[in-house]
Amino acid sequence: MRLKLILAYDGRDIEGWQSQAGGNTVQDLVEKALAETAKQPVRLHGSGRTDAGVHALAQVAHFDAPDDLTMNPFNWVPALNTKLPGSIRVMACEEVAADFHARISAVEKTYRYDLSTEPVLSPFRAARAWHLPRQLDPFTLREALGLFEGRHDFEAFGAKRGYETEETSYVRNVTRVDLEEIEFGWRLRYSGEGFLYKMVRLLTGAAVQAAQGRLRIDQLLAYLDQPTGLPQGKSPFCAPADGLYLESVRYD
C-alpha cells in the first residue's frame, strides 16, 4: 500500500527536509517515526526539499507501507504524531495509486513569503517573517514581482547544489505571483511547476531591494533570461529563510 502524507512543520529548529548525518531533518525524523511504527526501515519521499529554517503548511510525501502491516491510513496519523517532535505534524494520510510519486507527480507548488513592516517585530513572528521596518513601496514591489511571471531562465536567481552539468536547465515556469496586504505587512505568493534551489528567496530579496529603492526595475529585469555565462552576474539579494513557507503542492 502506497500512502501519501500531508506534513506541516515549523522549520526554526530543523535542518531542512533532506536527510543529513546529524538526523535533525524532517525526512530523518519522520523516517525514524515510520521505522518505530513499522518495526523496520521505511523510506520517505518528499515533494521537494526545504532549507533549514523554512516552514511548511502542506508538504507532501509518500512511502510504501510494509506488506505485513494492515493498519489503515487514518491510524498512521496518530501513530506517527506521538513519535514526532511538536514542531512536525502529520496532518493527513491517504492511500494513493502505486504509481503516485510525491515529487514526480506534482504539477504545481505554491510558496508564500511573509514580510513584516511593523516598527517592532512581534516575538510571535520571530523567525516566521522577514522584519523590514523600512518603508516598502508596494507599487514597485508589485511591478518587480510581475516580472517573474511566465517561463524564464532563472539561473541568476538560483543557488548551485554542486552537481549541475552543462545540460542542466534553469528554465522554470512561474504561473502566478501575488502580493497581498496582511495585518503586519505583506504576503508574497509564488506558484509554478518547480523552483530552483533558493529561487523564491532570491526572487523575494531582489523584489524587496527594488521596493526599497536600492535596485532599479531595469537592473532587476537584466538578471532574467541571461545568456550562458551570466554577463550581468547573479542576483546577490537572498531573503532569509524566516518568512518562507511551502504552502501547497498540487496534483492532477
JSON list of N, CA and C in Angstrom, two decimals, residues 184-237:
[
{"chain": "A", "resi": 184, "resn": "PHE", "atom": "N", "xyz": [0.24, 42.60, 9.37]},
{"chain": "A", "resi": 184, "resn": "PHE", "atom": "CA", "xyz": [1.53, 43.09, 9.83]},
{"chain": "A", "resi": 184, "resn": "PHE", "atom": "C", "xyz": [2.48, 43.46, 8.69]},
{"chain": "A", "resi": 185, "resn": "GLY", "atom": "N", "xyz": [2.00, 43.41, 7.45]},
{"chain": "A", "resi": 185, "resn": "GLY", "atom": "CA", "xyz": [2.89, 43.75, 6.34]},
{"chain": "A", "resi": 185, "resn": "GLY", "atom": "C", "xyz": [2.37, 43.24, 5.02]},
{"chain": "A", "resi": 186, "resn": "TRP", "atom": "N", "xyz": [3.17, 42.40, 4.37]},
{"chain": "A", "resi": 186, "resn": "TRP", "atom": "CA", "xyz": [2.84, 41.92, 3.03]},
{"chain": "A", "resi": 186, "resn": "TRP", "atom": "C", "xyz": [3.09, 40.43, 2.92]},
{"chain": "A", "resi": 187, "resn": "ARG", "atom": "N", "xyz": [2.29, 39.77, 2.11]},
{"chain": "A", "resi": 187, "resn": "ARG", "atom": "CA", "xyz": [2.46, 38.35, 1.84]},
{"chain": "A", "resi": 187, "resn": "ARG", "atom": "C", "xyz": [2.65, 38.16, 0.34]},
{"chain": "A", "resi": 188, "resn": "LEU", "atom": "N", "xyz": [3.76, 37.56, -0.04]},
{"chain": "A", "resi": 188, "resn": "LEU", "atom": "CA", "xyz": [4.06, 37.24, -1.42]},
{"chain": "A", "resi": 188, "resn": "LEU", "atom": "C", "xyz": [3.75, 35.77, -1.63]},
{"chain": "A", "resi": 189, "resn": "ARG", "atom": "N", "xyz": [3.18, 35.44, -2.78]},
{"chain": "A", "resi": 189, "resn": "ARG", "atom": "CA", "xyz": [2.83, 34.06, -3.06]},
{"chain": "A", "resi": 189, "resn": "ARG", "atom": "C", "xyz": [3.27, 33.71, -4.48]},
{"chain": "A", "resi": 190, "resn": "TYR", "atom": "N", "xyz": [4.07, 32.65, -4.59]},
{"chain": "A", "resi": 190, "resn": "TYR", "atom": "CA", "xyz": [4.61, 32.21, -5.88]},
{"chain": "A", "resi": 190, "resn": "TYR", "atom": "C", "xyz": [4.06, 30.82, -6.21]},
{"chain": "A", "resi": 191, "resn": "SER", "atom": "N", "xyz": [3.53, 30.64, -7.40]},
{"chain": "A", "resi": 191, "resn": "SER", "atom": "CA", "xyz": [3.08, 29.33, -7.87]},
{"chain": "A", "resi": 191, "resn": "SER", "atom": "C", "xyz": [3.82, 28.99, -9.16]},
{"chain": "A", "resi": 192, "resn": "GLY", "atom": "N", "xyz": [4.21, 27.73, -9.30]},
{"chain": "A", "resi": 192, "resn": "GLY", "atom": "CA", "xyz": [4.91, 27.33, -10.50]},
{"chain": "A", "resi": 192, "resn": "GLY", "atom": "C", "xyz": [5.11, 25.84, -10.56]},
{"chain": "A", "resi": 193, "resn": "GLU", "atom": "N", "xyz": [5.58, 25.38, -11.72]},
{"chain": "A", "resi": 193, "resn": "GLU", "atom": "CA", "xyz": [5.80, 23.95, -11.93]},
{"chain": "A", "resi": 193, "resn": "GLU", "atom": "C", "xyz": [6.94, 23.44, -11.07]},
{"chain": "A", "resi": 194, "resn": "GLY", "atom": "N", "xyz": [7.89, 24.29, -10.77]},
{"chain": "A", "resi": 194, "resn": "GLY", "atom": "CA", "xyz": [9.04, 23.91, -9.96]},
{"chain": "A", "resi": 194, "resn": "GLY", "atom": "C", "xyz": [9.93, 25.12, -9.77]},
{"chain": "A", "resi": 195, "resn": "PHE", "atom": "N", "xyz": [10.82, 25.03, -8.79]},
{"chain": "A", "resi": 195, "resn": "PHE", "atom": "CA", "xyz": [11.68, 26.16, -8.45]},
{"chain": "A", "resi": 195, "resn": "PHE", "atom": "C", "xyz": [13.11, 25.67, -8.24]},
{"chain": "A", "resi": 196, "resn": "LEU", "atom": "N", "xyz": [14.06, 26.52, -8.60]},
{"chain": "A", "resi": 196, "resn": "LEU", "atom": "CA", "xyz": [15.46, 26.22, -8.36]},
{"chain": "A", "resi": 196, "resn": "LEU", "atom": "C", "xyz": [15.77, 26.34, -6.87]},
{"chain": "A", "resi": 197, "resn": "TYR", "atom": "N", "xyz": [16.92, 25.81, -6.50]},
{"chain": "A", "resi": 197, "resn": "TYR", "atom": "CA", "xyz": [17.38, 25.90, -5.11]},
{"chain": "A", "resi": 197, "resn": "TYR", "atom": "C", "xyz": [17.50, 27.37, -4.70]},
{"chain": "A", "resi": 198, "resn": "LYS", "atom": "N", "xyz": [16.81, 27.75, -3.64]},
{"chain": "A", "resi": 198, "resn": "LYS", "atom": "CA", "xyz": [16.78, 29.10, -3.08]},
{"chain": "A", "resi": 198, "resn": "LYS", "atom": "C", "xyz": [16.18, 30.14, -4.02]},
{"chain": "A", "resi": 199, "resn": "MET", "atom": "N", "xyz": [15.48, 29.70, -5.06]},
{"chain": "A", "resi": 199, "resn": "MET", "atom": "CA", "xyz": [14.95, 30.63, -6.05]},
{"chain": "A", "resi": 199, "resn": "MET", "atom": "C", "xyz": [13.94, 31.60, -5.45]},
{"chain": "A", "resi": 200, "resn": "VAL", "atom": "N", "xyz": [13.00, 31.11, -4.63]},
{"chain": "A", "resi": 200, "resn": "VAL", "atom": "CA", "xyz": [11.99, 32.00, -4.08]},
{"chain": "A", "resi": 200, "resn": "VAL", "atom": "C", "xyz": [12.63, 33.04, -3.17]},
{"chain": "A", "resi": 201, "resn": "ARG", "atom": "N", "xyz": [13.62, 32.66, -2.40]},
{"chain": "A", "resi": 201, "resn": "ARG", "atom": "CA", "xyz": [14.31, 33.61, -1.52]},
{"chain": "A", "resi": 201, "resn": "ARG", "atom": "C", "xyz": [15.09, 34.65, -2.32]},
{"chain": "A", "resi": 202, "resn": "LEU", "atom": "N", "xyz": [15.68, 34.24, -3.43]},
{"chain": "A", "resi": 202, "resn": "LEU", "atom": "CA", "xyz": [16.43, 35.19, -4.26]},
{"chain": "A", "resi": 202, "resn": "LEU", "atom": "C", "xyz": [15.50, 36.12, -5.01]},
{"chain": "A", "resi": 203, "resn": "LEU", "atom": "N", "xyz": [14.36, 35.61, -5.48]},
{"chain": "A", "resi": 203, "resn": "LEU", "atom": "CA", "xyz": [13.38, 36.48, -6.12]},
{"chain": "A", "resi": 203, "resn": "LEU", "atom": "C", "xyz": [12.84, 37.51, -5.13]},
{"chain": "A", "resi": 204, "resn": "THR", "atom": "N", "xyz": [12.53, 37.04, -3.93]},
{"chain": "A", "resi": 204, "resn": "THR", "atom": "CA", "xyz": [12.00, 37.94, -2.90]},
{"chain": "A", "resi": 204, "resn": "THR", "atom": "C", "xyz": [13.02, 39.00, -2.51]},
{"chain": "A", "resi": 205, "resn": "GLY", "atom": "N", "xyz": [14.25, 38.59, -2.34]},
{"chain": "A", "resi": 205, "resn": "GLY", "atom": "CA", "xyz": [15.30, 39.55, -1.97]},
{"chain": "A", "resi": 205, "resn": "GLY", "atom": "C", "xyz": [15.46, 40.65, -3.01]},
{"chain": "A", "resi": 206, "resn": "ALA", "atom": "N", "xyz": [15.44, 40.28, -4.29]},
{"chain": "A", "resi": 206, "resn": "ALA", "atom": "CA", "xyz": [15.60, 41.27, -5.35]},
{"chain": "A", "resi": 206, "resn": "ALA", "atom": "C", "xyz": [14.39, 42.20, -5.42]},
{"chain": "A", "resi": 207, "resn": "ALA", "atom": "N", "xyz": [13.18, 41.64, -5.27]},
{"chain": "A", "resi": 207, "resn": "ALA", "atom": "CA", "xyz": [11.97, 42.46, -5.32]},
{"chain": "A", "resi": 207, "resn": "ALA", "atom": "C", "xyz": [11.93, 43.45, -4.16]},
{"chain": "A", "resi": 208, "resn": "VAL", "atom": "N", "xyz": [12.36, 43.03, -3.00]},
{"chain": "A", "resi": 208, "resn": "VAL", "atom": "CA", "xyz": [12.40, 43.93, -1.84]},
{"chain": "A", "resi": 208, "resn": "VAL", "atom": "C", "xyz": [13.43, 45.03, -2.05]},
{"chain": "A", "resi": 209, "resn": "GLN", "atom": "N", "xyz": [14.58, 44.68, -2.61]},
{"chain": "A", "resi": 209, "resn": "GLN", "atom": "CA", "xyz": [15.58, 45.71, -2.91]},
{"chain": "A", "resi": 209, "resn": "GLN", "atom": "C", "xyz": [15.01, 46.77, -3.84]},
{"chain": "A", "resi": 210, "resn": "ALA", "atom": "N", "xyz": [14.25, 46.34, -4.83]},
{"chain": "A", "resi": 210, "resn": "ALA", "atom": "CA", "xyz": [13.62, 47.29, -5.76]},
{"chain": "A", "resi": 210, "resn": "ALA", "atom": "C", "xyz": [12.60, 48.16, -5.02]},
{"chain": "A", "resi": 211, "resn": "ALA", "atom": "N", "xyz": [11.81, 47.53, -4.15]},
{"chain": "A", "resi": 211, "resn": "ALA", "atom": "CA", "xyz": [10.76, 48.25, -3.43]},
{"chain": "A", "resi": 211, "resn": "ALA", "atom": "C", "xyz": [11.32, 49.23, -2.41]},
{"chain": "A", "resi": 212, "resn": "GLN", "atom": "N", "xyz": [12.58, 49.03, -2.03]},
{"chain": "A", "resi": 212, "resn": "GLN", "atom": "CA", "xyz": [13.24, 49.94, -1.10]},
{"chain": "A", "resi": 212, "resn": "GLN", "atom": "C", "xyz": [14.10, 50.98, -1.83]},
{"chain": "A", "resi": 213, "resn": "GLY", "atom": "N", "xyz": [14.06, 50.97, -3.16]},
{"chain": "A", "resi": 213, "resn": "GLY", "atom": "CA", "xyz": [14.81, 51.95, -3.94]},
{"chain": "A", "resi": 213, "resn": "GLY", "atom": "C", "xyz": [16.28, 51.65, -4.09]},
{"chain": "A", "resi": 214, "resn": "ARG", "atom": "N", "xyz": [16.66, 50.42, -3.81]},
{"chain": "A", "resi": 214, "resn": "ARG", "atom": "CA", "xyz": [18.08, 50.05, -3.88]},
{"chain": "A", "resi": 214, "resn": "ARG", "atom": "C", "xyz": [18.44, 49.34, -5.17]},
{"chain": "A", "resi": 215, "resn": "LEU", "atom": "N", "xyz": [17.43, 49.04, -5.99]},
{"chain": "A", "resi": 215, "resn": "LEU", "atom": "CA", "xyz": [17.65, 48.34, -7.26]},
{"chain": "A", "resi": 215, "resn": "LEU", "atom": "C", "xyz": [16.60, 48.84, -8.25]},
{"chain": "A", "resi": 216, "resn": "ARG", "atom": "N", "xyz": [17.05, 49.31, -9.41]},
{"chain": "A", "resi": 216, "resn": "ARG", "atom": "CA", "xyz": [16.12, 49.78, -10.42]},
{"chain": "A", "resi": 216, "resn": "ARG", "atom": "C", "xyz": [15.43, 48.59, -11.09]},
{"chain": "A", "resi": 217, "resn": "ILE", "atom": "N", "xyz": [14.23, 48.83, -11.58]},
{"chain": "A", "resi": 217, "resn": "ILE", "atom": "CA", "xyz": [13.48, 47.78, -12.24]},
{"chain": "A", "resi": 217, "resn": "ILE", "atom": "C", "xyz": [14.23, 47.25, -13.46]},
{"chain": "A", "resi": 218, "resn": "ASP", "atom": "N", "xyz": [14.87, 48.15, -14.22]},
{"chain": "A", "resi": 218, "resn": "ASP", "atom": "CA", "xyz": [15.61, 47.70, -15.39]},
{"chain": "A", "resi": 218, "resn": "ASP", "atom": "C", "xyz": [16.81, 46.84, -15.00]},
{"chain": "A", "resi": 219, "resn": "GLN", "atom": "N", "xyz": [17.41, 47.13, -13.83]},
{"chain": "A", "resi": 219, "resn": "GLN", "atom": "CA", "xyz": [18.52, 46.30, -13.35]},
{"chain": "A", "resi": 219, "resn": "GLN", "atom": "C", "xyz": [18.02, 44.92, -12.95]},
{"chain": "A", "resi": 220, "resn": "LEU", "atom": "N", "xyz": [16.86, 44.90, -12.31]},
{"chain": "A", "resi": 220, "resn": "LEU", "atom": "CA", "xyz": [16.27, 43.62, -11.92]},
{"chain": "A", "resi": 220, "resn": "LEU", "atom": "C", "xyz": [15.93, 42.80, -13.16]},
{"chain": "A", "resi": 221, "resn": "LEU", "atom": "N", "xyz": [15.34, 43.43, -14.15]},
{"chain": "A", "resi": 221, "resn": "LEU", "atom": "CA", "xyz": [14.95, 42.74, -15.37]},
{"chain": "A", "resi": 221, "resn": "LEU", "atom": "C", "xyz": [16.17, 42.14, -16.08]},
{"chain": "A", "resi": 222, "resn": "ALA", "atom": "N", "xyz": [17.31, 42.81, -15.97]},
{"chain": "A", "resi": 222, "resn": "ALA", "atom": "CA", "xyz": [18.51, 42.35, -16.65]},
{"chain": "A", "resi": 222, "resn": "ALA", "atom": "C", "xyz": [19.04, 41.02, -16.10]},
{"chain": "A", "resi": 223, "resn": "TYR", "atom": "N", "xyz": [18.65, 40.68, -14.88]},
{"chain": "A", "resi": 223, "resn": "TYR", "atom": "CA", "xyz": [19.08, 39.40, -14.31]},
{"chain": "A", "resi": 223, "resn": "TYR", "atom": "C", "xyz": [18.35, 38.22, -14.95]},
{"chain": "A", "resi": 224, "resn": "LEU", "atom": "N", "xyz": [17.17, 38.45, -15.52]},
{"chain": "A", "resi": 224, "resn": "LEU", "atom": "CA", "xyz": [16.37, 37.38, -16.11]},
{"chain": "A", "resi": 224, "resn": "LEU", "atom": "C", "xyz": [16.85, 37.03, -17.51]},
{"chain": "A", "resi": 225, "resn": "ASP", "atom": "N", "xyz": [16.73, 35.75, -17.87]},
{"chain": "A", "resi": 225, "resn": "ASP", "atom": "CA", "xyz": [16.94, 35.29, -19.25]},
{"chain": "A", "resi": 225, "resn": "ASP", "atom": "C", "xyz": [18.31, 35.68, -19.79]},
{"chain": "A", "resi": 226, "resn": "GLN", "atom": "N", "xyz": [19.32, 35.54, -18.96]},
{"chain": "A", "resi": 226, "resn": "GLN", "atom": "CA", "xyz": [20.68, 35.87, -19.43]},
{"chain": "A", "resi": 226, "resn": "GLN", "atom": "C", "xyz": [21.26, 34.74, -20.27]},
{"chain": "A", "resi": 227, "resn": "PRO", "atom": "N", "xyz": [22.16, 35.09, -21.18]},
{"chain": "A", "resi": 227, "resn": "PRO", "atom": "CA", "xyz": [22.84, 34.04, -21.95]},
{"chain": "A", "resi": 227, "resn": "PRO", "atom": "C", "xyz": [23.84, 33.29, -21.08]},
{"chain": "A", "resi": 228, "resn": "THR", "atom": "N", "xyz": [24.39, 32.23, -21.65]},
{"chain": "A", "resi": 228, "resn": "THR", "atom": "CA", "xyz": [25.37, 31.42, -20.94]},
{"chain": "A", "resi": 228, "resn": "THR", "atom": "C", "xyz": [26.52, 32.29, -20.42]},
{"chain": "A", "resi": 229, "resn": "GLY", "atom": "N", "xyz": [26.90, 32.06, -19.19]},
{"chain": "A", "resi": 229, "resn": "GLY", "atom": "CA", "xyz": [27.98, 32.85, -18.60]},
{"chain": "A", "resi": 229, "resn": "GLY", "atom": "C", "xyz": [27.51, 33.97, -17.70]},
{"chain": "A", "resi": 230, "resn": "LEU", "atom": "N", "xyz": [26.21, 34.26, -17.74]},
{"chain": "A", "resi": 230, "resn": "LEU", "atom": "CA", "xyz": [25.61, 35.30, -16.90]},
{"chain": "A", "resi": 230, "resn": "LEU", "atom": "C", "xyz": [26.40, 36.60, -16.92]},
{"chain": "A", "resi": 231, "resn": "PRO", "atom": "N", "xyz": [26.41, 37.31, -18.07]},
{"chain": "A", "resi": 231, "resn": "PRO", "atom": "CA", "xyz": [27.18, 38.56, -18.16]},
{"chain": "A", "resi": 231, "resn": "PRO", "atom": "C", "xyz": [26.73, 39.62, -17.16]},
{"chain": "A", "resi": 232, "resn": "GLN", "atom": "N", "xyz": [25.49, 39.58, -16.72]},
{"chain": "A", "resi": 232, "resn": "GLN", "atom": "CA", "xyz": [25.01, 40.55, -15.72]},
{"chain": "A", "resi": 232, "resn": "GLN", "atom": "C", "xyz": [25.23, 40.05, -14.29]},
{"chain": "A", "resi": 233, "resn": "GLY", "atom": "N", "xyz": [25.76, 38.84, -14.18]},
{"chain": "A", "resi": 233, "resn": "GLY", "atom": "CA", "xyz": [26.01, 38.29, -12.85]},
{"chain": "A", "resi": 233, "resn": "GLY", "atom": "C", "xyz": [24.78, 37.66, -12.23]},
{"chain": "A", "resi": 234, "resn": "LYS", "atom": "N", "xyz": [24.95, 37.16, -11.01]},
{"chain": "A", "resi": 234, "resn": "LYS", "atom": "CA", "xyz": [23.85, 36.56, -10.26]},
{"chain": "A", "resi": 234, "resn": "LYS", "atom": "C", "xyz": [23.23, 37.59, -9.33]},
{"chain": "A", "resi": 235, "resn": "SER", "atom": "N", "xyz": [21.95, 37.46, -9.08]},
{"chain": "A", "resi": 235, "resn": "SER", "atom": "CA", "xyz": [21.29, 38.36, -8.14]},
{"chain": "A", "resi": 235, "resn": "SER", "atom": "C", "xyz": [21.85, 38.09, -6.74]},
{"chain": "A", "resi": 236, "resn": "PRO", "atom": "N", "xyz": [22.37, 39.12, -6.06]},
{"chain": "A", "resi": 236, "resn": "PRO", "atom": "CA", "xyz": [23.02, 38.89, -4.76]},
{"chain": "A", "resi": 236, "resn": "PRO", "atom": "C", "xyz": [22.09, 39.07, -3.57]},
{"chain": "A", "resi": 237, "resn": "PHE", "atom": "N", "xyz": [20.81, 39.25, -3.81]},
{"chain": "A", "resi": 237, "resn": "PHE", "atom": "CA", "xyz": [19.90, 39.64, -2.72]},
{"chain": "A", "resi": 237, "resn": "PHE", "atom": "C", "xyz": [19.05, 38.45, -2.29]}
]
